Structure formats: C-alpha cells, structure tokens
PDB file of C-alpha atoms in Angstrom:
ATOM      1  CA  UNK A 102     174.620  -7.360  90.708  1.00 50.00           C
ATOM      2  CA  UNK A 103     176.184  -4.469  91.345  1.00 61.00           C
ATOM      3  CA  UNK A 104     177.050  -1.641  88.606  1.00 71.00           C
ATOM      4  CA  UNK A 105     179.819   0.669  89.040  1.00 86.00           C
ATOM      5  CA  UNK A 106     181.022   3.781  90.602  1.00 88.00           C
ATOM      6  CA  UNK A 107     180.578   5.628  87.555  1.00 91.00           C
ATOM      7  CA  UNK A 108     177.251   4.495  86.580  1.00 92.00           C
ATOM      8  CA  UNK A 109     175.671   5.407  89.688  1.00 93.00           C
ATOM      9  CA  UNK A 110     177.540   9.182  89.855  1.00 94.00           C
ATOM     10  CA  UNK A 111     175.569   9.626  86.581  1.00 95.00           C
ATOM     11  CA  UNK A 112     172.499   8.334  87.506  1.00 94.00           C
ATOM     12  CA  UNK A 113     172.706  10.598  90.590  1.00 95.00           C
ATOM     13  CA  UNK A 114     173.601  13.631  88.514  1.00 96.00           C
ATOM     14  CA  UNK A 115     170.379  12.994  86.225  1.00 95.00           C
ATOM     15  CA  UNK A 116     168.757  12.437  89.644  1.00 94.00           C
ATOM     16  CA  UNK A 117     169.693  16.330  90.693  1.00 95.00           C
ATOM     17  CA  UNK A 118     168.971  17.195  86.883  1.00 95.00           C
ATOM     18  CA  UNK A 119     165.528  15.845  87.157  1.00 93.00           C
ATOM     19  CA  UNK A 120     164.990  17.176  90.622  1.00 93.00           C
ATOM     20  CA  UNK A 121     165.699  20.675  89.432  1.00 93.00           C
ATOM     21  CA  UNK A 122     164.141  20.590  86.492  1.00 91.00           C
ATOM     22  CA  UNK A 123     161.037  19.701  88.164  1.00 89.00           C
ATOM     23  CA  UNK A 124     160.948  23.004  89.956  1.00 88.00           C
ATOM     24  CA  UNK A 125     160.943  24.917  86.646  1.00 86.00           C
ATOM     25  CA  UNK A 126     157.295  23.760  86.082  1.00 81.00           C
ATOM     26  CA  UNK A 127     155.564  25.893  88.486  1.00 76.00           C
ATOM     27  CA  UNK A 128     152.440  26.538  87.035  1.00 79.00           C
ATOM     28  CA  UNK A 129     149.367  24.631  87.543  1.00 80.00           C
ATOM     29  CA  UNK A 130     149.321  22.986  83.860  1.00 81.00           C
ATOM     30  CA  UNK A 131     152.514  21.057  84.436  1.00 83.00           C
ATOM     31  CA  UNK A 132     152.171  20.203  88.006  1.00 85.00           C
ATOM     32  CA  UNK A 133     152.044  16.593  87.767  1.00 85.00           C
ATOM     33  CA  UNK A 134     155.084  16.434  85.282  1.00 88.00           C
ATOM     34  CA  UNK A 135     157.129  18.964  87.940  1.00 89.00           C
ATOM     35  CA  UNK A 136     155.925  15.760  90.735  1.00 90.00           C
ATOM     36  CA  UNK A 137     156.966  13.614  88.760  1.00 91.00           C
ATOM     37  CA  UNK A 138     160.201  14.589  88.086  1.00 92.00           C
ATOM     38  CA  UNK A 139     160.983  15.329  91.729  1.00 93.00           C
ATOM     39  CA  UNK A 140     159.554  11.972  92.618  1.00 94.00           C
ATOM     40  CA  UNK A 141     161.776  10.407  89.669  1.00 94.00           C
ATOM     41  CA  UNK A 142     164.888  12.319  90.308  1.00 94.00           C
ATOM     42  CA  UNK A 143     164.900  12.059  94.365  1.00 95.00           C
ATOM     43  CA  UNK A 144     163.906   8.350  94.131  1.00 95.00           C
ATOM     44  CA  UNK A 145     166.835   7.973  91.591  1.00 95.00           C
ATOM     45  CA  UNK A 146     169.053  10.607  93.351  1.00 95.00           C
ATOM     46  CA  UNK A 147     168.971   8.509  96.949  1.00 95.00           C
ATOM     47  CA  UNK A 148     169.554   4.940  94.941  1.00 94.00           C
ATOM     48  CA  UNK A 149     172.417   6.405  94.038  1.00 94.00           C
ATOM     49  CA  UNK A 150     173.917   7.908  97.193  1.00 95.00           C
ATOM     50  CA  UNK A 151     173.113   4.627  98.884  1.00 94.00           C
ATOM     51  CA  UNK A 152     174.753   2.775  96.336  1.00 92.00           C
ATOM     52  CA  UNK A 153     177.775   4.893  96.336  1.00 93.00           C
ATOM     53  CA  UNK A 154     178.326   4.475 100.126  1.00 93.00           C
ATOM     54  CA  UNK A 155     177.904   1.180  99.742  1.00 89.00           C
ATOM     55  CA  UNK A 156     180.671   0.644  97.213  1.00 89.00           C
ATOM     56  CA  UNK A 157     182.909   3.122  99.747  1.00 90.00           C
ATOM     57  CA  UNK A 158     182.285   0.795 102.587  1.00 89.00           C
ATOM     58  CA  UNK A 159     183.101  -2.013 100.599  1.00 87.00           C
ATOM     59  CA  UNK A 160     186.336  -0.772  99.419  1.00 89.00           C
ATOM     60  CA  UNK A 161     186.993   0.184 103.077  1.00 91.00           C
ATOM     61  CA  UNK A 162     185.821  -3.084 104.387  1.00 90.00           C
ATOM     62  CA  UNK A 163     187.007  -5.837 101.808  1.00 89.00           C
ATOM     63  CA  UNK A 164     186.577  -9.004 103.797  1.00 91.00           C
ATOM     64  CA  UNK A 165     182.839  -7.646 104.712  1.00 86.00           C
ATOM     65  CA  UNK A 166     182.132  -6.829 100.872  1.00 84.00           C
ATOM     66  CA  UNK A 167     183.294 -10.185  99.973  1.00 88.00           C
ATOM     67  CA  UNK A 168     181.245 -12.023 102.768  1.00 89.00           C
ATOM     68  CA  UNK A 169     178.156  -9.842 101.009  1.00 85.00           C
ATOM     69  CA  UNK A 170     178.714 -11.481  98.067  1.00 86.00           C
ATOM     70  CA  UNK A 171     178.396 -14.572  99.101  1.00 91.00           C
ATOM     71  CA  UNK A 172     175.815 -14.490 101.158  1.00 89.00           C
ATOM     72  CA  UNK A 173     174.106 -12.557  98.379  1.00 87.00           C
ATOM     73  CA  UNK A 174     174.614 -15.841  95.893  1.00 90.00           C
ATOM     74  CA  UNK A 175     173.887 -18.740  98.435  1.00 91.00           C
ATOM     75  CA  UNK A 176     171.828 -21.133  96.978  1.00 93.00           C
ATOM     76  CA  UNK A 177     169.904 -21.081 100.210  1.00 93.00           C
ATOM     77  CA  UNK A 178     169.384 -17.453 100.286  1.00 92.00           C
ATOM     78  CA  UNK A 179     168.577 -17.310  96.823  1.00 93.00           C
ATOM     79  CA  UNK A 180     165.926 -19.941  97.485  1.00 94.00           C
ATOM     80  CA  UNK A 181     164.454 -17.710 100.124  1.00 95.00           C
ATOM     81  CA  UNK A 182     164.548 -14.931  98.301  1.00 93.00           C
ATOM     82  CA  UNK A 183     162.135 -16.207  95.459  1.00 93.00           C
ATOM     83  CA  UNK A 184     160.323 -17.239  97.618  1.00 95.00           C
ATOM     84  CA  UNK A 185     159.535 -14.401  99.817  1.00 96.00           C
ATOM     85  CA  UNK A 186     158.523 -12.823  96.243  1.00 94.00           C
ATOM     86  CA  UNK A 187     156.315 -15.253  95.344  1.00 92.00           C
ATOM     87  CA  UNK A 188     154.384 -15.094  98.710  1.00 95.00           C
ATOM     88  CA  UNK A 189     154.616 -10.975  98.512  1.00 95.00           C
ATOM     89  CA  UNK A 190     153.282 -11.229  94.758  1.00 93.00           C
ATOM     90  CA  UNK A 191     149.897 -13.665  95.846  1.00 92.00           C
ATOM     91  CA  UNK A 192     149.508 -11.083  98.998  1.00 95.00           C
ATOM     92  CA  UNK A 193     149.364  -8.280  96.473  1.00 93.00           C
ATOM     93  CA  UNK A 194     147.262  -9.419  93.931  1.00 92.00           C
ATOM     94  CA  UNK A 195     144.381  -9.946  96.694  1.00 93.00           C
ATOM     95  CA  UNK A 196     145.195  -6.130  97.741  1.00 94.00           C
ATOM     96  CA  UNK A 197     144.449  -5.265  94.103  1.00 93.00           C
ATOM     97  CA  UNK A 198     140.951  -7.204  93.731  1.00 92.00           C
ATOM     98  CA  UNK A 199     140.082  -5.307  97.016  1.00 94.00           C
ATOM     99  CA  UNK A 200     140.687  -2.371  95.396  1.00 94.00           C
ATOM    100  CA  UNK A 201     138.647  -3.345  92.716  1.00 92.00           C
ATOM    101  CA  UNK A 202     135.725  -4.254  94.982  1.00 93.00           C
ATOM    102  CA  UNK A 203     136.898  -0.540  97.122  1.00 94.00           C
ATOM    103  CA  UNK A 204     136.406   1.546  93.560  1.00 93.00           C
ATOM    104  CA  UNK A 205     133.140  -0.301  92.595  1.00 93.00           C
ATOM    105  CA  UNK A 206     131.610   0.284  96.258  1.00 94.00           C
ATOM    106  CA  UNK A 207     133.081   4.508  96.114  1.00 94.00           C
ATOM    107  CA  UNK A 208     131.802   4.546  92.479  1.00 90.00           C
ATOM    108  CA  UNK A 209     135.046   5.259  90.764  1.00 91.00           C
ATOM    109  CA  UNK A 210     134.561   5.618  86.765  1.00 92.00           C
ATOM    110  CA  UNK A 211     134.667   2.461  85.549  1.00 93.00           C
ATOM    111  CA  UNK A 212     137.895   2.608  83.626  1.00 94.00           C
ATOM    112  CA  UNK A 213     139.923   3.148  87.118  1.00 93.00           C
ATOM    113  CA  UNK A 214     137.956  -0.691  87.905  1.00 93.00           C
ATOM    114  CA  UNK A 215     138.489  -1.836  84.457  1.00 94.00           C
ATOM    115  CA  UNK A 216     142.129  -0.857  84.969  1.00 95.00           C
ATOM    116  CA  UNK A 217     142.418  -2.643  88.159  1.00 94.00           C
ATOM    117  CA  UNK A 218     141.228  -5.507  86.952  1.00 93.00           C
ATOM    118  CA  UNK A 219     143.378  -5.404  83.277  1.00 95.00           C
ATOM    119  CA  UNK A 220     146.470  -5.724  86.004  1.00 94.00           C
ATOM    120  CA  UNK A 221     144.844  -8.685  87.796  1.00 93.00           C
ATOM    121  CA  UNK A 222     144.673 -10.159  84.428  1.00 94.00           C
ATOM    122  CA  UNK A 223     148.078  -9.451  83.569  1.00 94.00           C
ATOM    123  CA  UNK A 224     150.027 -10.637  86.392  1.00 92.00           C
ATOM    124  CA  UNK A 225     147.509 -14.444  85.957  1.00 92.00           C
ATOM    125  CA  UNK A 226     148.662 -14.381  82.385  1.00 94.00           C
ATOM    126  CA  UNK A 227     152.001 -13.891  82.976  1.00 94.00           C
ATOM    127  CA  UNK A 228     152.375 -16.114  86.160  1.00 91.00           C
ATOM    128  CA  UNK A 229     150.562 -18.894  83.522  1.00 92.00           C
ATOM    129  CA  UNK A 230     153.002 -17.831  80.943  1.00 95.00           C
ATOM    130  CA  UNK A 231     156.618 -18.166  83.192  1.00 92.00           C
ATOM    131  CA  UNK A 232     155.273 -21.262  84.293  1.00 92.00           C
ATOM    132  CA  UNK A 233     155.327 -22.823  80.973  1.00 94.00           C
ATOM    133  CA  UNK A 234     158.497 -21.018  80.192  1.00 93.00           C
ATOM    134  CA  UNK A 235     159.907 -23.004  83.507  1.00 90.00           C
ATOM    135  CA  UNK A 236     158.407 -25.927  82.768  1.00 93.00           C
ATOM    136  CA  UNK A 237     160.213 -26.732  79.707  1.00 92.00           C
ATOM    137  CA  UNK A 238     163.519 -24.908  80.954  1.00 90.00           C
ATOM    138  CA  UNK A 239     163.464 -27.599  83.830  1.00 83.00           C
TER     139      UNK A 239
END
C-alpha cells in the first residue's frame, strides 16, 4: 500500500532532521546514539526519496503505475510472495541457532546466547501462535 506524497516529504525531512542531529553528538559518550540516528535518518531519508520517485514516475507513467498495481494484488503473486517469506523466515531462524552455537564456541557472555536463543523462542511461539489464529480464521 502505498502512502502519500506528503507523508513521505515528512518522513524524509525527519530523515535529514535525524541525520543532522546525529552529527551534534560528537563526543565519545553519545557515539552510538549519533550512529544511530544517522543510520535511522539515512535509512528513513532514502525510503523516502525512493518512494517519492516512484510516485513521480507513476504520475508520469499512468498505464505502468496501474499495471503495478495489479500485479502487486494478483492472487498468484500474492501467493508467492508469502511464500518466499515463509521459506526466508525457516532459512533465518537456522542462521540464528548458528549464531548461538558461534557465541557459545567464541565465549560470548552468556546473555548475548541467552538473547539469541529468547528470539529463537519467540519467532516458535509466535509461528505456533498465527497458526492457531489461521486455523480458526480459515
């Protein structure tokens, strides 16, 4: 779904906002908050640009903005879509047990494994979870 014109200009103006901003904390004490709001406002900053071009060229280009659409919303592409997710998501959550068993082999302090694992547990519990939740939807 896409948002409007207006919502991404402001989103790209706190992007710049947050971008600058980050440069004010120079000092060593507030170095991760000045990364993070560089990482935060550029990540948010280029959404937006791309975004906005994209709305341009669609306005432009009305017969290829509407052919977007509905290839965006075919039932077939929407099929493949969740799909490709689902396969992505079981891929991932082997990459995070090996960095479990990576942390435990470097001797990481044990809440960096403990965390690891909390996030296996969370994505089983909620997989378990929205499968119930589908189950009785369907």
């Amino acid at each position: 779904m896409r948002r409007s014109q207006a919502c991404y200009a402001v989103l790209l103006f706190i992007g710049i906002c947050a971008i600058a901003a980050g440069f004010f904390f120079d000092n060593e004490e507030w170095k991760a908050v000045s990364g993070t709001l560089i990482g935060i406002g550029a990540g948010s900053a280029g959404l937006s640009i791309s975004n906005l071009l994209m709305i341009r060229a669609g306005r432009k280009n009305p017969e290829l903005e509407k052919q977007a659409h509905i290839d965006y919303n075919d039932e077939r592409n929407i099929m493949i879509r969740n799909r490709a997710k689902a396969k992505a998501a079981d891929i991932t959550i082997w990459l995070i047990m090996a960095i479990a068993y990576v942390t435990i082999l470097i001797s990481a302090p044990l809440w960096v494994t403990l965390a690891v694992v909390v996030v296996f547990l969370i994505y089983h519990f909620m997989s378990h979870y929205l499968i119930v939740q589908y189950q009785k939807r369907m």
